[in-house]
């Protein structure tokens, strides 16, 4: 996905990304814009304390066995940054 | 609308109501107009005629009947007066006469049928108490059930269930016979799994004989063996 | 004791009925005793796909209303004598059957059959609730399109909320050529988004149209879809079948994309 900078994004990938967004907002009951805003605010708060890798971020909703949904946030932490700061 | 001549129906024929305030010439003209307009509706039935509102002499009556028979195809069987005794005699005679005409055999007393106009589409189900005459198609997935016989003036491509209460003499007749299933009384026939293609479209009749349902072209012979 | 499997999708037109017919026929081919139940009341279709529409006398509603015995309403298949169909009613609506009635019907059939396969109507209303009421496991059918996948996700959520024990995914009508060009989501993409076990991929195959026209499911025939459906059946009975290589004919590309499919 978008690894080749010169290549136009294929419609298959566009479909996949649109779906991911639309499914998340379906479950959260809010619009994709709100989702994006929430994501940014969460990152802001966390990055006050730790350096996070904004590239590898993943936010998604998951169906739980009891019928509820949970928000799954996968936030990779930049290791080198941490070490650098300890100096 | 001109009301100087009014045509009304009664059980044995028609009543022509004449406005006594109008002159005879106008009435004749209006009578011609009225019968010309109703000619199609009245058809060529034999019926009794009765004049009301005005006393006509024999000459006038004859003139009036002449007008009626020229303007329409109605066959005036007789003229009824106001005499109740005469009328009773006529009623008996008329009943006897109509019992002899061939049309009367097609529609015996006790005939119970319903017309249905329109196409029956998938998911539609029509249930009739007596015989059913469907003017339209019965599509696959639609069904018609009747205690009596079913006649389809159109294509039968769905399910027809005649004699639903066990009448084994009931039949199903269709202009284009391509049913999914036909039931007559307790017997069920289904269409072949691999129907032969491009069969000639002709009216066919399905009937029950010796516990099996037969489908045959409509011929005089087959029809003569059926009763309604 | 038989297993009750519901075939569902949410969106209409993705191939639930075709899947039900082929999976059912395939399991019968594997010598299993199978009954197919069409729960799409008012819009029945499984009978025509199976080519059994001319044999219907009684239907699902007659059974639950007690107008006939279950056995009277079961239609034996033309080709396999261990395969039966319980057709839906065409002239009634969904409210003619309740989830409780479906549940007891499934229980009654369990003793007689190895597999009870339920064709679910589109949507998430009463018909869906009826269809899943007695089921142990679900086959969720989707096509690799945004609309179908979104609905499949909703359905999976509802199935999970109803404590469906096992949920498997079938990606139907996959166009290998489009996936190769990146113009269609791959089955792996769909699997990733929906996060349920993928039990089969059925390629888009014009033979399906032919088989539906004839009323004879193509499972097990030497066609791509026929092979794909047979593989699904084998996986349902617990065999470990590798996913077929949909790009078999084209050597170069199969090396590049074979794994993905």
Coordinates of C-alpha atoms in Angstrom, one line a residue:
Chain A
X1 CA 0.0 0.0 0.0
X2 CA 1.6 3.1 -1.2
X3 CA 5.1 1.6 -1.0
X4 CA 5.8 2.7 -4.5
X5 CA 5.6 6.4 -4.4
X6 CA 5.3 6.7 -8.2
X7 CA 2.4 4.3 -8.5
X8 CA -1.1 5.4 -8.3
X9 CA -3.1 3.8 -5.4
X10 CA -5.1 0.9 -6.8
X11 CA -8.8 0.9 -6.4
X12 CA -8.6 -2.4 -4.4
X13 CA -6.5 -0.7 -1.8
X14 CA -8.7 2.4 -1.8
X15 CA -11.7 0.1 -1.2
X16 CA -9.9 -1.6 1.7
X17 CA -9.0 1.6 3.4
X18 CA -12.4 3.2 2.9
X19 CA -13.9 0.0 4.4
X20 CA -11.7 0.1 7.4
X21 CA -12.6 3.7 8.2
X22 CA -16.3 3.2 7.5
X23 CA -16.5 0.1 9.7
X24 CA -14.8 1.8 12.6
X25 CA -17.1 4.8 12.4
X26 CA -20.1 2.5 12.0
X27 CA -19.3 0.9 15.3
X28 CA -18.2 4.0 17.1
X29 CA -21.4 5.7 16.0
X30 CA -19.5 8.8 14.8
X31 CA -18.3 10.2 11.5
X32 CA -14.9 9.4 10.0
X33 CA -13.9 13.0 10.7
X34 CA -14.6 12.6 14.4
X35 CA -12.7 9.4 14.4
X36 CA -9.7 11.1 12.9
X37 CA -9.9 13.9 15.4
X38 CA -10.1 11.4 18.3
X39 CA -7.2 9.6 16.9
X40 CA -5.1 12.8 16.8
X41 CA -6.1 13.8 20.3
X42 CA -5.2 10.4 21.7
X43 CA -1.8 10.6 20.0
X44 CA -1.3 14.1 21.4
X45 CA -1.9 13.0 24.9
X46 CA 0.3 9.9 24.7
X47 CA 3.1 11.6 22.9
X48 CA 3.4 14.0 25.9
X49 CA 4.9 11.1 27.8
X50 CA 6.3 8.8 25.2
X51 CA 7.6 9.1 21.7
X52 CA 5.2 7.2 19.4
X53 CA 5.7 6.0 15.9
X54 CA 2.8 7.8 14.1
X55 CA 3.5 5.9 10.9
X56 CA 2.6 2.5 12.4
X57 CA -0.5 3.6 14.2
X58 CA -3.6 1.4 14.0
X59 CA -7.0 2.2 15.4
X60 CA -9.9 -0.2 14.9
X61 CA -13.1 -1.5 16.5
X62 CA -13.5 -5.1 17.2
X63 CA -16.7 -7.2 17.7
X64 CA -16.6 -8.7 21.2
X65 CA -18.3 -12.0 22.1
X66 CA -20.9 -10.3 24.2
X67 CA -22.1 -8.2 21.3
X68 CA -20.3 -5.0 22.4
X69 CA -17.4 -3.4 20.5
X70 CA -14.0 -2.4 21.8
X71 CA -11.6 0.1 20.5
X72 CA -8.3 -1.4 19.6
X73 CA -5.4 1.0 19.5
X74 CA -2.0 -0.3 18.4
X75 CA 0.6 2.4 19.1
X76 CA 4.2 1.5 18.4
X77 CA 6.8 3.3 20.6
X78 CA 10.0 4.7 19.1
X79 CA 12.8 2.9 20.9
X80 CA 15.7 5.0 19.7
X81 CA 14.1 8.2 20.8
X82 CA 13.7 6.9 24.3
X83 CA 17.4 5.9 24.5
X84 CA 18.4 9.3 23.2
X85 CA 16.5 11.1 25.8
X86 CA 18.2 9.1 28.6
X87 CA 21.5 10.8 27.7
Chain B
X1 CA -78.5 13.6 -20.4
X2 CA -81.9 13.4 -22.0
X3 CA -84.3 11.6 -19.7
X4 CA -87.3 11.4 -22.0
X5 CA -86.5 7.7 -22.7
X6 CA -84.9 5.6 -20.0
X7 CA -83.9 2.0 -20.5
X8 CA -84.0 -0.2 -17.3
X9 CA -83.3 -3.8 -16.8
X10 CA -85.4 -6.3 -14.9
X11 CA -84.9 -10.0 -14.4
X12 CA -86.5 -11.1 -17.6
X13 CA -85.8 -8.3 -20.0
X14 CA -85.8 -4.5 -20.3
X15 CA -88.2 -1.8 -19.4
X16 CA -88.4 1.3 -21.6
X17 CA -89.7 4.2 -19.5
X18 CA -91.2 7.0 -21.7
X19 CA -91.7 10.5 -20.5
X20 CA -95.5 11.3 -21.2
X21 CA -94.8 15.0 -21.3
X22 CA -92.8 14.7 -24.5
X23 CA -94.4 14.3 -27.9
X24 CA -94.3 11.0 -29.6
X25 CA -91.9 12.1 -32.4
X26 CA -89.2 13.1 -29.8
X27 CA -89.6 9.9 -28.0
X28 CA -89.1 7.8 -31.1
X29 CA -85.9 9.8 -31.9
X30 CA -84.6 9.4 -28.3
X31 CA -85.5 5.7 -28.3
X32 CA -83.3 5.2 -31.4
X33 CA -80.4 7.1 -29.8
X34 CA -80.6 5.1 -26.6
X35 CA -80.7 1.7 -28.3
X36 CA -77.9 2.7 -30.7
X37 CA -75.8 3.6 -27.7
X38 CA -76.6 0.4 -25.8
X39 CA -76.5 -2.0 -28.7
X40 CA -73.1 -3.4 -27.8
X41 CA -74.0 -3.8 -24.2
X42 CA -77.3 -5.5 -24.8
X43 CA -75.9 -7.8 -27.5
X44 CA -78.2 -10.2 -29.3
X45 CA -80.0 -11.6 -26.3
X46 CA -83.7 -12.6 -26.4
X47 CA -85.6 -10.6 -24.0
X48 CA -89.0 -9.4 -23.0
X49 CA -89.9 -5.8 -23.4
X50 CA -92.1 -3.6 -21.3
X51 CA -93.2 -0.1 -21.8
X52 CA -93.8 2.2 -18.8
X53 CA -94.8 5.8 -18.3
X54 CA -97.1 6.0 -21.3
X55 CA -99.8 3.9 -22.8
X56 CA -99.0 3.0 -26.4
X57 CA -101.4 1.7 -29.0
X58 CA -100.6 -1.4 -31.1
X59 CA -99.4 0.8 -34.0
X60 CA -97.1 2.8 -31.8
X61 CA -95.7 -0.4 -30.1
X62 CA -94.9 -1.9 -33.5
X63 CA -93.1 1.3 -34.5
X64 CA -91.1 1.3 -31.3
X65 CA -90.1 -2.4 -31.7
X66 CA -89.1 -1.7 -35.3
X67 CA -86.8 1.1 -34.0
X68 CA -85.3 -1.2 -31.3
X69 CA -84.6 -4.0 -33.7
X70 CA -83.0 -1.7 -36.3
X71 CA -80.8 0.1 -33.8
X72 CA -79.7 -2.9 -31.8
X73 CA -79.5 -6.7 -32.2
X74 CA -81.9 -7.4 -29.4
X75 CA -84.4 -10.0 -30.2
X76 CA -87.7 -8.9 -28.7
X77 CA -89.4 -12.1 -27.5
X78 CA -92.6 -10.5 -26.4
X79 CA -94.2 -7.4 -25.0
X80 CA -95.4 -7.3 -21.5
X81 CA -98.3 -5.3 -20.4
X82 CA -99.3 -4.4 -16.9
X83 CA -101.4 -7.5 -16.6
X84 CA -99.9 -9.6 -13.7
X85 CA -101.6 -12.8 -14.9
X86 CA -100.1 -12.5 -18.4
X87 CA -96.7 -11.8 -16.9
X88 CA -96.7 -15.0 -14.8
X89 CA -97.6 -17.0 -17.9
X90 CA -94.8 -15.3 -19.8
X91 CA -92.3 -16.0 -17.0
X92 CA -93.0 -19.7 -17.2
X93 CA -92.8 -19.7 -21.0
X94 CA -89.5 -17.8 -20.9
X95 CA -88.0 -20.1 -18.4
X96 CA -88.9 -23.1 -20.6
X97 CA -87.5 -21.4 -23.7
X98 CA -84.2 -20.5 -22.1
X99 CA -83.8 -24.0 -20.8
X100 CA -83.8 -25.2 -24.4
X101 CA -81.4 -22.7 -25.9
X102 CA -77.8 -24.0 -26.1
X103 CA -76.4 -21.1 -24.1
X104 CA -78.4 -22.2 -21.1
X105 CA -76.6 -25.6 -21.0
X106 CA -73.3 -23.8 -20.6
X107 CA -74.6 -22.0 -17.6
X108 CA -76.9 -24.2 -15.7
X109 CA -78.6 -23.0 -12.6
X110 CA -76.3 -23.2 -9.6
X111 CA -73.3 -22.0 -11.7
X112 CA -71.0 -20.2 -9.4
X113 CA -68.0 -18.5 -10.9
X114 CA -65.8 -15.6 -10.5
X115 CA -63.9 -13.5 -13.0
X116 CA -60.5 -12.2 -12.2
X117 CA -58.8 -9.8 -14.5
X118 CA -55.1 -9.1 -14.3
X119 CA -51.9 -11.0 -14.1
X120 CA -51.1 -13.1 -11.0
X121 CA -47.4 -12.6 -10.2
X122 CA -45.1 -14.6 -8.0
X123 CA -46.2 -14.7 -4.4
X124 CA -49.9 -14.0 -5.3
X125 CA -52.5 -16.5 -4.3
X126 CA -56.1 -16.3 -5.3
X127 CA -58.7 -18.6 -3.8
X128 CA -62.1 -19.0 -5.4
X129 CA -65.3 -20.5 -3.9
X130 CA -66.6 -21.8 -7.2
X131 CA -65.2 -21.8 -10.7
X132 CA -62.6 -19.3 -11.7
X133 CA -62.1 -17.5 -15.0
X134 CA -58.8 -15.7 -15.0
X135 CA -58.3 -13.1 -17.7
X136 CA -54.5 -12.7 -17.6
X137 CA -51.4 -14.8 -16.9
X138 CA -50.5 -16.8 -13.9
X139 CA -46.8 -16.5 -13.5
X140 CA -44.4 -19.0 -11.9
X141 CA -44.7 -18.7 -8.1
X142 CA -48.3 -17.6 -8.2
X143 CA -51.2 -20.0 -7.5
X144 CA -54.9 -20.2 -8.2
X145 CA -57.1 -22.4 -6.1
X146 CA -60.8 -23.1 -6.9
X147 CA -63.4 -25.5 -5.6
X148 CA -64.5 -25.8 -9.2
X149 CA -62.7 -25.5 -12.5
X150 CA -60.2 -22.9 -13.6
X151 CA -60.1 -21.3 -17.0
X152 CA -57.2 -19.1 -17.8
X153 CA -57.5 -16.7 -20.7
X154 CA -53.7 -16.3 -20.8
X155 CA -50.6 -18.3 -19.9
X156 CA -50.7 -20.7 -17.0
X157 CA -47.1 -20.8 -15.8
X158 CA -47.7 -21.1 -12.1
X159 CA -49.7 -23.5 -10.0
X160 CA -53.4 -24.3 -10.5
X161 CA -55.5 -26.3 -8.0
X162 CA -58.9 -27.1 -9.2
X163 CA -61.5 -29.1 -7.2
X164 CA -59.8 -28.1 -4.0
X165 CA -62.6 -29.7 -2.0
X166 CA -62.4 -32.9 -3.8
X167 CA -64.4 -32.4 -7.0
X168 CA -62.7 -34.8 -9.4
X169 CA -64.7 -33.5 -12.4
X170 CA -63.0 -30.1 -12.1
X171 CA -60.6 -29.2 -14.9
X172 CA -58.0 -26.6 -15.7
X173 CA -58.1 -24.9 -19.1
X174 CA -55.5 -22.4 -20.4
X175 CA -54.7 -20.8 -23.7
X176 CA -51.1 -21.4 -23.0
X177 CA -50.5 -24.4 -20.8
X178 CA -47.0 -24.3 -19.1
X179 CA -47.8 -24.9 -15.4
X180 CA -45.3 -25.6 -12.7
X181 CA -47.9 -27.8 -11.1
X182 CA -51.5 -28.8 -11.5
X183 CA -53.7 -30.3 -8.9
X184 CA -57.1 -31.7 -9.3
X185 CA -58.8 -32.9 -6.2
X186 CA -56.2 -35.2 -4.5
X187 CA -54.0 -35.7 -7.5
X188 CA -50.9 -33.7 -8.3
X189 CA -49.1 -33.4 -11.6
X190 CA -45.8 -31.6 -12.0
X191 CA -44.1 -30.2 -15.0
X192 CA -41.3 -32.3 -16.5
X193 CA -37.8 -31.5 -15.2
X194 CA -36.4 -31.0 -18.7
X195 CA -39.3 -29.6 -20.7
X196 CA -39.2 -30.0 -24.5
X197 CA -38.6 -26.6 -26.1
X198 CA -40.7 -24.6 -28.5
X199 CA -43.9 -26.5 -28.1
X200 CA -46.7 -25.1 -30.1
X201 CA -48.9 -22.7 -28.0
X202 CA -52.4 -24.0 -28.2
X203 CA -55.3 -24.0 -25.7
X204 CA -55.1 -27.1 -23.6
X205 CA -57.2 -28.7 -20.9
X206 CA -56.1 -30.7 -17.9
X207 CA -58.5 -33.2 -16.4
X208 CA -58.5 -36.1 -14.1
X209 CA -59.2 -39.6 -15.4
X210 CA -58.5 -42.9 -13.6
X211 CA -56.4 -41.2 -11.0
X212 CA -54.1 -39.5 -13.4
X213 CA -54.1 -35.9 -14.8
X214 CA -54.1 -35.7 -18.5
X215 CA -53.4 -32.6 -20.5
X216 CA -54.8 -32.5 -24.0
X217 CA -55.6 -29.9 -26.7
X218 CA -59.0 -28.4 -26.4
X219 CA -61.3 -30.3 -28.8
X220 CA -65.0 -30.5 -29.0
X221 CA -64.8 -34.1 -27.9
X222 CA -62.8 -33.4 -24.8
X223 CA -65.1 -30.5 -23.9
X224 CA -68.2 -32.5 -24.4
X225 CA -67.1 -34.9 -21.7
X226 CA -66.7 -32.1 -19.2
X227 CA -69.2 -30.6 -16.9
X228 CA -69.1 -27.3 -15.0
Chain C
X1 CA -26.6 -35.5 16.1
X2 CA -26.7 -33.2 13.0
X3 CA -25.1 -29.8 12.8
X4 CA -27.2 -26.8 11.9
X5 CA -25.5 -24.3 9.5
X6 CA -26.9 -21.0 8.5
X7 CA -25.8 -19.4 5.3
X8 CA -26.1 -15.6 5.6
X9 CA -24.7 -12.4 4.3
X10 CA -26.6 -9.3 5.1
X11 CA -26.5 -7.9 1.6
X12 CA -28.6 -9.5 -1.0
X13 CA -27.4 -10.9 -4.3
X14 CA -24.0 -12.1 -3.1
X15 CA -24.8 -15.7 -3.6
X16 CA -26.3 -17.1 -0.4
X17 CA -28.8 -19.3 -2.2
X18 CA -26.2 -20.6 -4.7
X19 CA -23.9 -21.3 -1.8
X20 CA -26.6 -23.1 0.1
X21 CA -27.5 -25.2 -2.9
X22 CA -23.9 -26.1 -3.7
X23 CA -22.7 -26.8 -0.2
X24 CA -25.8 -28.9 0.5
X25 CA -25.4 -30.9 -2.7
X26 CA -21.7 -31.2 -2.1
X27 CA -22.2 -32.6 1.4
X28 CA -24.8 -35.1 0.0
X29 CA -22.1 -36.1 -2.6
X30 CA -19.9 -36.9 0.4
X31 CA -22.6 -39.3 1.5
X32 CA -23.9 -37.1 4.2
X33 CA -27.7 -36.9 5.0
X34 CA -28.6 -33.3 4.3
X35 CA -31.7 -31.1 4.5
X36 CA -31.8 -27.6 3.1
X37 CA -34.3 -25.1 4.6
X38 CA -35.3 -22.0 2.7
X39 CA -36.3 -19.4 5.2
X40 CA -36.9 -16.5 2.8
X41 CA -40.6 -16.5 3.2
X42 CA -42.4 -14.6 0.4
X43 CA -39.3 -14.6 -1.9
X44 CA -38.4 -18.2 -2.2
X45 CA -35.6 -19.1 -4.6
X46 CA -33.8 -22.2 -3.3
X47 CA -36.4 -24.4 -5.0
X48 CA -35.6 -23.1 -8.4
X49 CA -31.9 -23.1 -7.9
X50 CA -32.2 -26.8 -6.9
X51 CA -34.7 -27.4 -9.8
X52 CA -37.3 -28.7 -7.5
X53 CA -40.0 -26.0 -7.8
X54 CA -42.5 -28.3 -9.5
X55 CA -42.5 -30.7 -6.6
X56 CA -43.6 -28.4 -3.9
X57 CA -46.8 -29.3 -2.1
X58 CA -46.2 -28.2 1.5
X59 CA -43.8 -25.6 2.8
X60 CA -42.0 -24.3 5.9
X61 CA -45.1 -22.4 7.1
X62 CA -47.3 -25.5 6.7
X63 CA -44.9 -27.4 8.9
X64 CA -44.7 -24.8 11.7
X65 CA -48.4 -24.2 11.6
X66 CA -49.0 -28.0 11.8
X67 CA -50.9 -28.3 8.5
X68 CA -48.6 -31.3 7.6
X69 CA -45.9 -33.4 9.1
X70 CA -42.3 -32.5 8.5
X71 CA -41.7 -35.6 6.4
X72 CA -44.6 -34.6 4.0
X73 CA -43.0 -31.2 3.3
X74 CA -39.5 -32.5 2.6
X75 CA -38.7 -32.8 -1.1
X76 CA -36.2 -35.4 -2.2
X77 CA -33.5 -34.1 -4.6
X78 CA -33.6 -35.2 -8.2
X79 CA -30.0 -36.6 -8.1
X80 CA -29.0 -37.4 -4.6
X81 CA -31.3 -39.5 -2.4
X82 CA -29.7 -38.3 0.9
X83 CA -30.6 -34.7 0.0
X84 CA -33.8 -33.0 0.9
X85 CA -35.3 -29.5 0.6
X86 CA -37.8 -27.9 2.9
X87 CA -39.1 -25.0 0.7
X88 CA -40.3 -21.7 2.0
X89 CA -43.8 -20.3 1.5
X90 CA -44.2 -17.9 -1.4
X91 CA -47.6 -16.4 -0.5
X92 CA -46.9 -15.5 3.2
X93 CA -44.6 -13.1 5.0
X94 CA -41.7 -13.4 7.4
X95 CA -44.0 -13.0 10.5
X96 CA -45.6 -16.4 9.7
X97 CA -42.6 -18.1 11.5
X98 CA -41.0 -17.3 14.9
X99 CA -37.4 -17.9 16.0
X100 CA -38.8 -20.4 18.6
X101 CA -40.5 -22.4 15.9
X102 CA -37.4 -22.5 13.8
X103 CA -35.4 -23.6 16.9
X104 CA -37.7 -26.6 17.5
X105 CA -37.8 -27.4 13.8
X106 CA -34.0 -27.6 13.8
X107 CA -34.0 -29.8 16.9
X108 CA -36.5 -32.1 15.3
X109 CA -34.4 -32.5 12.2
X110 CA -31.1 -33.0 14.0
X111 CA -31.9 -36.6 14.8
X112 CA -32.6 -37.5 11.1
X113 CA -29.8 -35.5 9.3
X114 CA -26.1 -35.0 9.4
X115 CA -26.4 -31.4 8.2
X116 CA -29.2 -29.0 8.3
X117 CA -28.4 -26.0 6.1
X118 CA -30.5 -22.9 6.4
X119 CA -30.7 -20.3 3.6
X120 CA -31.1 -17.0 5.3
X121 CA -32.9 -14.0 3.6
X122 CA -31.1 -10.8 3.1
X123 CA -31.3 -8.1 5.8
X124 CA -31.2 -8.2 9.5
X125 CA -34.9 -8.3 10.3
X126 CA -37.2 -11.0 11.4
X127 CA -36.2 -13.4 8.6
X128 CA -32.6 -13.2 9.7
X129 CA -33.5 -13.8 13.3
X130 CA -35.6 -16.8 12.3
X131 CA -32.8 -18.3 10.2
X132 CA -30.1 -18.0 12.9
X133 CA -32.3 -19.1 15.8
X134 CA -31.5 -22.8 15.7
X135 CA -28.0 -22.7 14.1
X136 CA -24.8 -24.0 15.6
X137 CA -22.5 -22.4 13.0
X138 CA -22.7 -19.8 10.3
X139 CA -21.2 -19.4 6.8
X140 CA -21.0 -15.7 6.0
X141 CA -21.0 -15.1 2.3
X142 CA -19.6 -11.9 0.9
X143 CA -18.2 -10.6 -2.4
X144 CA -15.0 -8.5 -2.4
X145 CA -16.9 -5.3 -2.7
X146 CA -17.2 -2.5 -0.1
X147 CA -21.0 -2.7 0.2
X148 CA -21.0 -6.5 0.7
X149 CA -18.1 -6.5 3.1
X150 CA -19.6 -3.8 5.2
X151 CA -22.8 -5.7 5.5
X152 CA -20.9 -8.9 6.3
X153 CA -19.2 -7.1 9.1
X154 CA -22.5 -6.1 10.6
X155 CA -23.8 -9.6 10.2
X156 CA -20.8 -11.0 12.0
X157 CA -21.3 -8.6 14.8
X158 CA -24.9 -9.7 15.2
X159 CA -23.9 -13.4 15.0
X160 CA -21.3 -12.9 17.7
X161 CA -23.9 -11.0 19.8
X162 CA -26.2 -14.0 19.4
X163 CA -23.4 -16.3 20.6
X164 CA -23.0 -18.2 17.3
X165 CA -20.4 -20.8 18.1
X166 CA -18.5 -20.9 14.9
X167 CA -18.4 -18.3 12.1
X168 CA -16.7 -19.0 8.8
X169 CA -16.3 -16.7 5.8
X170 CA -16.8 -17.5 2.1
X171 CA -15.5 -14.9 -0.3
X172 CA -17.6 -15.3 -3.4
X173 CA -17.3 -14.1 -7.0
X174 CA -13.6 -13.3 -6.8
X175 CA -12.2 -12.0 -10.0
X176 CA -8.6 -13.1 -10.1
X177 CA -7.8 -10.8 -13.0
X178 CA -9.0 -7.8 -11.1
X179 CA -7.2 -8.8 -8.0
X180 CA -4.0 -9.1 -9.9
X181 CA -4.4 -5.6 -11.3
X182 CA -5.1 -4.4 -7.8
X183 CA -8.6 -3.3 -8.8
X184 CA -10.4 -5.7 -6.5
X185 CA -9.8 -6.5 -2.8
X186 CA -8.2 -9.9 -2.4
X187 CA -9.7 -12.6 -0.2
X188 CA -6.8 -11.9 2.2
X189 CA -7.9 -8.2 2.4
X190 CA -11.5 -9.2 3.1
X191 CA -10.3 -11.8 5.7
X192 CA -8.1 -9.2 7.4
X193 CA -11.0 -6.7 7.6
X194 CA -13.6 -9.1 8.9
X195 CA -11.2 -11.1 11.1
X196 CA -13.0 -14.4 10.9
X197 CA -11.8 -17.8 9.6
X198 CA -11.8 -18.0 5.8
X199 CA -13.4 -21.4 4.8
X200 CA -13.5 -20.8 1.0
X201 CA -12.9 -18.7 -2.0
X202 CA -15.2 -19.1 -4.9
X203 CA -14.0 -17.5 -8.1
X204 CA -16.5 -15.7 -10.4
X205 CA -17.5 -18.4 -12.9
X206 CA -20.0 -18.2 -15.7
X207 CA -20.8 -21.9 -15.2
X208 CA -22.8 -20.8 -12.1
X209 CA -25.3 -19.1 -14.4
X210 CA -25.6 -22.2 -16.6
X211 CA -26.1 -24.4 -13.6
X212 CA -28.7 -22.1 -12.1
X213 CA -30.5 -22.0 -15.4
X214 CA -30.7 -25.8 -15.4
X215 CA -31.5 -26.1 -11.7
X216 CA -28.5 -28.4 -11.0
X217 CA -25.8 -27.2 -8.6
X218 CA -22.4 -27.5 -10.1
X219 CA -20.5 -28.5 -7.0
X220 CA -17.9 -31.3 -7.7
X221 CA -17.9 -30.7 -11.5
X222 CA -14.7 -29.8 -13.3
X223 CA -15.2 -26.1 -13.1
X224 CA -13.5 -23.5 -10.9
X225 CA -16.6 -22.8 -8.9
X226 CA -17.5 -26.5 -8.7
X227 CA -14.1 -27.3 -7.3
X228 CA -14.2 -24.4 -4.9
X229 CA -17.5 -25.5 -3.5
X230 CA -16.4 -29.1 -3.1
X231 CA -13.3 -27.8 -1.1
X232 CA -15.7 -25.9 1.2
X233 CA -17.7 -29.0 1.8
X234 CA -14.6 -31.0 2.7
X235 CA -13.5 -28.3 5.1
X236 CA -16.9 -28.3 6.7
X237 CA -16.6 -32.0 7.5
X238 CA -13.3 -31.3 9.0
X239 CA -10.8 -32.1 6.3
X240 CA -7.7 -30.0 5.8
X241 CA -7.9 -28.9 2.2
X242 CA -5.4 -26.5 0.8
X243 CA -6.8 -23.4 -1.0
X244 CA -6.9 -23.9 -4.7
X245 CA -4.6 -22.0 -7.0
X246 CA -7.0 -19.7 -8.9
X247 CA -4.3 -18.5 -11.3
X248 CA -3.2 -22.0 -12.3
X249 CA -3.1 -21.5 -16.0
X250 CA -0.8 -18.5 -15.9
X251 CA 2.6 -19.8 -14.8
X252 CA 4.4 -16.5 -14.2
X253 CA 1.6 -14.8 -12.3
X254 CA 0.8 -17.8 -10.2
X255 CA 4.3 -17.6 -8.8
X256 CA 3.8 -14.0 -7.9
X257 CA 0.3 -14.1 -6.6
X258 CA -0.5 -17.7 -6.0
X259 CA 0.0 -17.4 -2.2
X260 CA -2.3 -14.5 -1.9
X261 CA -5.3 -16.2 -3.4

